[in-house]
Structures are given as structure tokens and as C-alpha cells.
Amino acid sequence: MDECPVFSKRNGGRSKTRHRRYPKDGRDAGVRGDFGKMRFQFWGQNLQHIGITDATARAGQHGATGAAADNIKHGHGLGGPRRTQIKGVCHMAAQIWYEDDGDLSVLDGKKVAIIGYGSQGHAHALNLRDSGVDVVVGLRPNSKSVEFAKEQGLEVKSVPEAAAEADVIMILAPDQYQKGIWENDIEPNIKPGAALAFAHGFNIHYGYIKPSEDHPVFMVAPKGPGHIVRREYVAGRGVPVVTAVEQDPRGDGWDLALAYAKALGALRAGAIKTTFKEETETDLFGEQNVLLGGVNKLVEMGFEVLTDAGYQPEIAYFEVCHELKMIVDLMNEGGLNKDRWSCSDTAQYGDYVSTVIDEHTRERMQYHLQRIQDGSFAKEFMDDQAAGAPKFKKLQEEYSHPHLETVGPKLRAMFSWNNDAAKDADEANSFTGKIARAQVQ
């Protein structure tokens, strides 16, 4: 049996921790769940931890009002946050909100300024507009996106003008530009008490943007690129988000965040509660070590090893790049177990005994995580950008010409799902086959 602390409290200057004992039989969390409804059943008691709608009802049942009711409403009450165990480490069970948990009326009479009209900007602006929110897009007057946004029927103003009239300002410019936009265009013009919103915690977490304490600061971060966020909204679905509140001077930060998430279409899929610190550090880690710095490098190196050994480039491409889509689709459907279940015994055995990923890789991952946590990576990136991005531009051009792209376009054209027209206007206007985006924000 493993012990997992449920909550701690101070009493007379001493910390007292209550423990619940869980069986060590694969049910480490003591939890089973219908995750679609966020229902968790804990050993020793049946407790529905369902989200804001049911939590609000529980607050009323227990006679909670004011701050106590708000704590229960947002998952902090009734015995403290629930915890699960993974490899002996205790973790709080995630708080997840769905469609009924957001109230669009919170945004009634409020103007939302979307700063930037790139991948995320166009999706946020259009989705909010189509959800009945009063939206203005803030752009530089000479931005190529001005006419593009106007063609979509959106109101477009300069960033200072948009900031001056907005009650909520969502900053969706690239990370490296946000500090300058804040200092030059938004901070001198923002209304007292107006809320600031972000889709990534980078600038708040690392202190590049420091709003005064009277401004609510929240985050709604889609777990997908903007053109997918828009595409799913139009289809009546949504892309999940993670959401956080960093500053909450009036106590309405979570209401604003969930109303915004609902207008974006995200609550159709679900919103997971996080913090700016957690979102920033895990997002950077995933990008650098798995999604881009991991998978991209494995694909490129695998292709080169095979072709250097004399194998046909077309066959190498299929084996190390094309089939990756099938594997990821299976992971998405049923996790790593379905991925392995669907493969041959030979493939599985090779996975178990011949992987190139070993403890040295773990050590490198831990090193990169430390650089993310201590701000070293952020400083390196921002210093290069401040100098005109010479290193970034050189690397971007260098990596635009991987060896496998000598055969990639021809092979991708063989598959019907790659022959559709660009799925949306953002993709059509900005992807040219190179890494650098053609569209200037």
C-alpha cells in the first residue's frame, strides 16, 4: 500500500497532513473515470468532481458563500484537491471544464481586442466573432494582415487604438514581439482594470511583461495550431485548451477565462486548469525534446542513415516519415498500448530491445528542462531576437532543406488526403513549403 497526501493545513504553527492509503495494484490513483464527464470515484468514498456546474451546486448544498463558494466552484474545496500517484509521486487530479461551465454573458458589453492575426490570431478573432463577441483586431497599419482581416468582416484598428477601447486584450503576436508591443502600444493605452489574456505563458512567466496589479491576467492556450482551432470550430467541434489565471484582482478572472474559452469553441472539447509556469515550461519542454527537437531529428537522421547505407530514398521516406502519421494516429486513438498492439510482434520486440532512446536521452532531456526552468533558454532566444535574430534566421533557412524533401513532395502527392486544397485561408496565405511564414503580422 502506498500513502498519498490528500491535503496539508497549518494548525498552531505545525503542518498536519492527512494520508489516504491506496492499493498498489495498478490503481495507484484510487481513481476510475468517465473522463468525458470528469467523474472520478475515489476509494473509500464516492465523490463526483465534475466541474463548475456541479461544483456550484455542491457549494450551495454545503452552505458555502463568498470566497469559500468560489473555492469549491473552481475545484479547491470539499477536502482539498484530489491527488493521484504516479511512480510514487503524488499529483493533483486535473480540473477539467466543459461547455456548460462557461458563461458567454460574462463577455456581454465587453470589447475583446485580438492583437495579431497570424495562425492563432485569425482563429481567435473569427471564432469569438461567430460566438457573438464584440471583436476588434489590433494590427500595425502596414501589416499585410489588415486587408485579410477586413475581408473576413472584422473590425481592424491600430494596436494602440484597439487596446484603448478593449475590456479584454488577447495578445497573440509571436513571443519575441510581445514585450515591445506591450511597452509601446498597449501599456500606455490600456484602460484601468482591463484584462490581459495570452495563449502562451512565456512573457508573463519569464517577466518580459509585467502588468500592474489592477489588471486580471489569464490564459487560454489551444492544444493545436490556429488553422485547426478554426476548422474544428466551423465543424461544430473544438480543440482542447489549458487555462490559467495569474492575476485576479476582482475575483472574476476564472469567469473571464472560461467565457473566452467557450467563445473560442474550446469547451466543446474541454479546458484543463494549469498555471502560467506549468504551461510555459511543459510546452517548451515538449517542443524541444519530443515534438520538434525529438521527432524531427529522429526522422531526418533515420532517413540519412538509410540513404547513406544505399537504400532508395523513396523507401527510406516511407519507413521513417510517412508511417509516423499512422503511429501518431494510433497513439491519439488509444495511447502507446494501441500503437504497440496494432504492430507486428517483430516490430514490438524491436521497440523493446533496439531503441536508440536510452538513459542518456533522459539526461539530455533533464538538462534542457533545467535550462527552461532557470530561464536560460528564454534568455538565449530573446537575446538573439533582440539582435535581429541572426542565429534563428540562419537555422530556419538551413533546416528548410532537409535531405528527405528531395523525395517528400512527390511521395506525399500519392496520398489522396494530401491532395485537398488548403484547409483554410491562413494556411493558403502563409505556407509556401518553407519554414518561415510568408504572412507578415
XYZ file of C-alpha atoms in Angstrom:
441
model
C 0.000 0.000 0.000
C 1.245 3.471 -0.879
C 0.384 6.606 1.021
C -0.514 9.779 -0.804
C -1.093 13.112 0.965
C -4.549 14.486 0.309
C -4.079 17.958 1.744
C -1.986 19.908 4.241
C -3.051 22.651 6.623
C -1.437 24.828 9.252
C -2.559 24.407 12.839
C -0.792 26.178 15.657
C 2.312 26.686 13.513
C 2.620 22.965 12.713
C 1.836 21.270 9.422
C -0.580 18.356 9.604
C -1.055 16.105 6.605
C -3.850 13.593 6.189
C -2.968 10.462 4.204
C -5.240 8.082 2.359
C -3.969 4.585 1.703
C -4.359 3.244 -1.836
C -3.896 -0.329 -3.081
C -0.719 -0.875 -5.087
C -2.283 -2.880 -7.889
C -2.329 -0.570 -10.864
C -4.997 1.621 -9.297
C -2.358 3.993 -7.909
C -4.681 6.932 -8.128
C -7.533 5.133 -6.449
C -9.401 6.572 -9.381
C -11.519 5.375 -12.197
C -13.052 7.848 -14.532
C -15.545 8.662 -17.215
C -13.300 11.437 -18.471
C -15.955 12.771 -20.830
C -17.947 13.914 -17.792
C -14.984 14.386 -15.446
C -16.326 11.849 -12.960
C -13.828 10.353 -10.541
C -14.597 7.664 -7.980
C -12.192 7.545 -5.049
C -11.622 4.518 -2.847
C -13.343 4.955 0.482
C -15.860 7.492 -0.805
C -17.864 8.291 -3.906
C -17.329 11.889 -4.885
C -18.259 13.434 -8.179
C -15.691 16.036 -9.139
C -17.481 17.236 -12.215
C -16.594 20.857 -12.918
C -18.151 24.235 -12.330
C -21.842 23.448 -12.855
C -21.987 20.598 -10.347
C -19.385 22.226 -8.121
C -21.565 25.313 -7.844
C -24.448 23.117 -6.767
C -22.230 21.495 -4.151
C -21.266 24.930 -2.883
C -24.941 25.707 -2.324
C -25.611 22.346 -0.679
C -22.850 22.965 1.812
C -23.979 26.496 2.573
C -20.772 27.983 1.212
C -20.752 31.626 0.217
C -18.221 34.224 -0.867
C -14.613 33.054 -1.116
C -15.490 29.589 0.193
C -18.069 29.089 -2.551
C -15.626 30.350 -5.158
C -13.008 27.868 -3.965
C -15.463 24.998 -4.263
C -16.682 26.281 -7.627
C -13.197 26.166 -9.085
C -12.194 22.853 -7.591
C -10.380 23.873 -4.400
C -12.947 22.960 -1.765
C -14.526 19.927 -0.083
C -11.429 18.385 1.440
C -8.861 19.980 -0.834
C -7.620 18.945 -4.256
C -7.776 15.251 -5.044
C -4.441 13.548 -5.692
C -3.179 10.611 -7.719
C 0.091 8.687 -7.556
C 2.475 8.060 -10.471
C 5.704 6.209 -9.657
C 5.320 7.135 -6.014
C 4.884 10.849 -6.722
C 1.580 12.479 -5.748
C -0.227 14.554 -8.385
C -3.452 16.513 -8.148
C -6.211 15.166 -10.372
C -6.817 17.585 -13.216
C -9.675 20.074 -13.047
C -11.458 19.983 -16.416
C -14.287 22.229 -17.577
C -16.778 21.667 -20.410
C -19.401 23.525 -22.417
C -21.899 24.090 -19.597
C -19.164 25.521 -17.375
C -18.585 28.721 -19.341
C -20.987 31.661 -19.446
C -20.826 33.781 -22.603
C -22.868 36.514 -20.910
C -19.708 37.372 -18.939
C -18.477 38.968 -22.171
C -21.697 40.888 -22.860
C -20.989 44.583 -23.295
C -17.255 43.941 -23.411
C -14.971 44.525 -26.376
C -12.227 41.973 -26.951
C -9.103 43.082 -28.812
C -7.154 40.371 -30.625
C -3.582 41.575 -31.096
C -2.061 39.809 -34.087
C -3.678 37.956 -36.974
C -1.397 35.012 -37.610
C -2.107 31.335 -37.015
C -3.790 31.777 -33.628
C -4.969 35.354 -34.125
C -7.242 34.682 -37.057
C -8.818 31.676 -35.315
C -9.480 33.544 -32.055
C -10.916 36.593 -33.809
C -13.230 34.658 -36.124
C -14.395 32.139 -33.516
C -15.166 34.818 -30.938
C -16.920 36.946 -33.569
C -19.045 33.969 -34.625
C -19.902 33.328 -30.961
C -21.407 36.809 -30.712
C -18.486 38.592 -29.026
C -17.644 42.182 -29.967
C -14.167 41.811 -31.508
C -11.594 44.266 -32.818
C -8.285 43.178 -34.354
C -5.206 45.218 -33.492
C -2.502 45.345 -36.182
C 0.277 47.561 -37.439
C -1.156 49.845 -40.154
C 1.281 48.434 -42.736
C 0.648 44.794 -41.850
C -0.247 42.531 -44.745
C -2.913 41.033 -42.491
C -5.016 44.209 -42.369
C -6.807 43.591 -45.655
C -7.015 39.866 -44.956
C -8.833 40.518 -41.659
C -11.117 43.119 -43.220
C -12.065 40.646 -45.953
C -13.310 38.362 -43.185
C -15.640 41.119 -41.991
C -13.609 42.020 -38.909
C -13.074 45.484 -37.478
C -9.373 46.377 -37.681
C -7.591 49.197 -35.852
C -4.047 50.052 -34.872
C -2.811 48.274 -31.761
C -2.918 51.433 -29.573
C -6.473 52.201 -30.720
C -7.665 48.636 -30.183
C -6.046 48.482 -26.744
C -7.569 51.791 -25.666
C -11.155 50.650 -26.210
C -10.879 46.993 -25.164
C -12.064 45.397 -21.939
C -10.119 42.212 -22.715
C -6.868 42.208 -24.693
C -5.656 38.864 -26.062
C -2.008 39.181 -27.148
C -1.320 36.686 -29.940
C 1.761 38.147 -31.571
C 4.864 35.902 -31.602
C 6.600 35.619 -28.226
C 9.600 37.726 -29.222
C 7.437 40.707 -30.224
C 5.033 40.776 -27.299
C 7.271 42.727 -24.906
C 7.725 45.592 -27.387
C 4.030 45.646 -28.287
C 3.119 45.766 -24.613
C 5.545 48.540 -23.707
C 4.972 50.723 -26.775
C 1.355 50.180 -27.783
C -0.693 48.545 -25.036
C 0.582 49.648 -21.623
C 0.328 53.408 -22.404
C -3.254 52.980 -23.679
C -4.880 50.164 -21.720
C -7.992 51.019 -19.718
C -7.799 50.724 -15.910
C -8.813 47.219 -14.905
C -8.892 45.818 -18.434
C -7.995 42.138 -18.597
C -4.916 40.800 -20.370
C -5.028 37.389 -21.976
C -2.441 35.105 -23.541
C -2.325 31.802 -25.426
C 1.139 31.006 -24.063
C 2.644 31.947 -20.722
C 6.166 32.787 -21.944
C 6.229 36.563 -21.467
C 4.367 36.590 -18.171
C 6.263 33.667 -16.657
C 9.707 34.983 -17.567
C 8.823 38.550 -16.597
C 9.100 40.226 -20.004
C 5.595 41.620 -19.486
C 4.668 42.890 -16.006
C 1.111 44.275 -15.869
C 0.090 46.358 -12.855
C -1.908 44.542 -10.193
C -5.280 46.043 -11.197
C -5.363 44.037 -14.434
C -6.731 40.477 -14.469
C -4.306 38.207 -16.355
C -5.496 34.884 -17.743
C -4.503 32.335 -20.351
C -6.464 30.236 -22.829
C -3.953 28.106 -24.746
C -5.279 25.839 -27.522
C -3.521 22.496 -27.866
C -3.352 22.813 -31.631
C -2.395 25.288 -34.367
C -4.747 28.111 -35.260
C -5.981 26.708 -38.549
C -7.105 23.552 -36.708
C -8.774 25.661 -33.987
C -10.781 27.446 -36.680
C -11.511 24.322 -38.707
C -12.842 22.417 -35.688
C -14.997 25.360 -34.572
C -16.619 25.612 -38.010
C -17.273 21.860 -37.914
C -19.122 22.230 -34.603
C -16.315 20.702 -32.581
C -13.427 22.217 -30.631
C -9.748 21.925 -29.775
C -8.910 21.372 -26.082
C -7.201 24.191 -24.209
C -5.306 24.669 -20.990
C -6.305 27.696 -18.981
C -4.809 29.640 -16.085
C -5.289 32.821 -14.077
C -2.161 34.693 -12.980
C -3.730 37.871 -11.546
C -7.286 38.097 -10.263
C -7.795 41.473 -8.559
C -11.614 41.461 -8.823
C -12.243 37.750 -8.413
C -13.676 37.349 -11.926
C -10.556 36.005 -13.627
C -11.817 32.443 -13.968
C -15.219 33.600 -15.201
C -13.496 35.613 -17.927
C -11.163 32.767 -18.841
C -13.950 30.207 -19.158
C -16.230 32.596 -21.065
C -13.382 33.253 -23.504
C -12.673 29.515 -23.824
C -16.343 28.871 -24.570
C -16.446 31.592 -27.233
C -13.372 30.021 -28.812
C -15.206 26.703 -29.020
C -12.705 25.064 -26.693
C -15.157 23.935 -24.012
C -16.759 21.624 -26.563
C -13.593 19.552 -26.122
C -12.515 20.592 -22.618
C -10.327 23.049 -20.732
C -7.729 21.809 -18.246
C -6.705 24.013 -15.361
C -2.996 24.861 -15.199
C -0.660 27.728 -14.226
C 1.431 30.066 -16.358
C 4.567 28.398 -15.009
C 3.404 24.853 -15.748
C 2.089 25.660 -19.229
C 5.214 27.543 -20.260
C 7.755 25.047 -19.008
C 5.953 21.913 -20.203
C 5.135 23.476 -23.584
C 8.759 24.430 -24.220
C 9.954 21.040 -22.994
C 7.582 19.146 -25.284
C 8.551 21.232 -28.302
C 12.285 20.945 -27.748
C 12.598 17.344 -26.629
C 9.752 15.396 -28.223
C 7.576 17.117 -30.807
C 10.149 19.095 -32.791
C 13.625 18.619 -31.379
C 12.851 14.930 -30.869
C 10.663 13.633 -33.697
C 12.024 15.915 -36.425
C 15.606 14.971 -35.627
C 14.780 11.245 -35.489
C 13.081 11.412 -38.893
C 15.929 13.350 -40.516
C 18.664 11.184 -39.021
C 16.861 7.929 -39.764
C 16.430 8.966 -43.403
C 20.097 9.882 -43.687
C 21.319 6.627 -42.115
C 19.264 4.547 -44.548
C 20.166 6.516 -47.673
C 23.846 6.676 -46.676
C 23.709 2.869 -46.490
C 22.480 2.740 -50.094
C 18.738 2.272 -49.651
C 16.342 4.045 -52.015
C 15.305 7.484 -50.725
C 11.650 6.722 -51.502
C 11.692 3.568 -49.360
C 13.562 5.356 -46.567
C 10.954 8.142 -46.592
C 8.088 5.696 -46.227
C 9.761 3.864 -43.355
C 10.868 6.802 -41.193
C 8.445 9.612 -42.081
C 5.214 8.524 -43.762
C 4.413 5.718 -41.335
C 4.918 8.081 -38.415
C 1.458 9.528 -39.150
C -0.103 6.104 -38.722
C 1.678 5.594 -35.410
C 0.651 9.008 -34.059
C -2.953 8.439 -35.145
C -2.967 5.174 -33.188
C -1.473 6.890 -30.139
C -4.180 9.525 -30.393
C -6.875 6.847 -30.534
C -5.648 4.552 -27.771
C -2.304 5.623 -26.364
C 1.003 3.779 -26.555
C -0.688 0.443 -25.902
C -2.842 0.684 -29.030
C 0.197 1.812 -31.022
C 2.091 -1.327 -29.965
C -0.966 -3.593 -30.121
C -1.500 -2.705 -33.783
C 2.079 -3.529 -34.795
C 3.600 -6.916 -35.509
C 5.367 -8.963 -32.847
C 8.612 -8.338 -34.706
C 8.079 -4.568 -34.557
C 7.179 -4.738 -30.879
C 10.257 -6.768 -29.972
C 12.485 -4.315 -31.827
C 10.794 -1.481 -29.944
C 11.618 -3.114 -26.617
C 15.249 -4.152 -27.243
C 16.666 -1.958 -30.019
C 15.565 1.586 -29.257
C 18.081 4.408 -29.717
C 16.364 6.270 -26.872
C 18.098 5.399 -23.601
C 19.066 6.897 -20.238
C 21.494 9.276 -21.964
C 18.452 10.751 -23.695
C 16.739 11.165 -20.328
C 19.812 13.032 -19.039
C 19.728 15.371 -22.039
C 16.027 15.958 -21.510
C 16.644 16.803 -17.859
C 19.383 19.223 -18.889
C 17.085 21.016 -21.331
C 14.297 21.099 -18.748
C 16.680 22.791 -16.319
C 17.530 25.436 -18.950
C 13.814 26.055 -19.436
C 13.165 26.279 -15.697
C 16.043 28.643 -14.922
C 15.272 30.932 -17.890
C 18.498 30.199 -19.818
C 16.686 29.108 -22.957
C 14.313 32.078 -22.860
C 17.226 34.499 -22.483
C 19.171 32.914 -25.350
C 16.149 33.106 -27.646
C 15.154 36.655 -26.698
C 18.741 37.968 -26.892
C 19.089 36.557 -30.414
C 15.748 38.086 -31.432
C 16.750 41.472 -29.985
C 19.888 41.372 -32.151
C 17.825 40.825 -35.301
C 17.586 37.030 -34.975
C 20.769 36.166 -36.910
C 21.101 32.687 -35.406
C 17.398 31.936 -35.717
C 17.210 33.021 -39.367
C 20.321 31.043 -40.281
C 18.943 27.890 -38.643
C 15.491 28.389 -40.141
C 16.929 28.551 -43.650
C 19.289 25.639 -43.003
C 16.516 23.381 -41.752
C 14.215 24.287 -44.660
C 16.222 21.948 -46.912
C 16.340 18.527 -45.242
C 17.571 15.700 -47.453
C 14.280 13.814 -47.266
C 12.497 16.687 -49.021
C 14.205 15.630 -52.245
C 11.528 12.916 -52.435
C 8.917 14.121 -49.908
C 6.704 16.261 -52.191
C 6.425 13.532 -54.830
C 5.515 10.840 -52.322
C 3.064 12.963 -50.353
C 1.188 13.662 -53.594
C 0.450 9.916 -53.874
C -1.981 10.041 -50.973
C -5.491 11.368 -51.525
C -5.705 13.065 -48.142
C -2.821 15.330 -49.147
C -4.430 16.454 -52.398
C -7.174 18.628 -50.945
C -6.954 22.381 -51.334
C -5.558 24.281 -48.353
C -7.987 23.805 -45.488
C -8.305 27.495 -44.639
C -7.202 30.938 -45.705
C -4.424 31.210 -43.128
C -2.733 28.092 -44.436
C -3.251 29.142 -48.050
C -1.714 32.564 -47.487
C 1.212 31.614 -45.294
C 2.615 28.145 -46.071
C 4.855 28.053 -49.136
C 6.775 24.875 -48.412
C 9.407 26.719 -46.379
C 9.533 27.047 -42.590
C 9.331 30.851 -42.464
C 5.752 32.131 -42.594
C 5.027 34.226 -45.680
C 2.302 36.219 -43.960
C 3.596 39.231 -42.027
C 1.554 40.095 -38.948
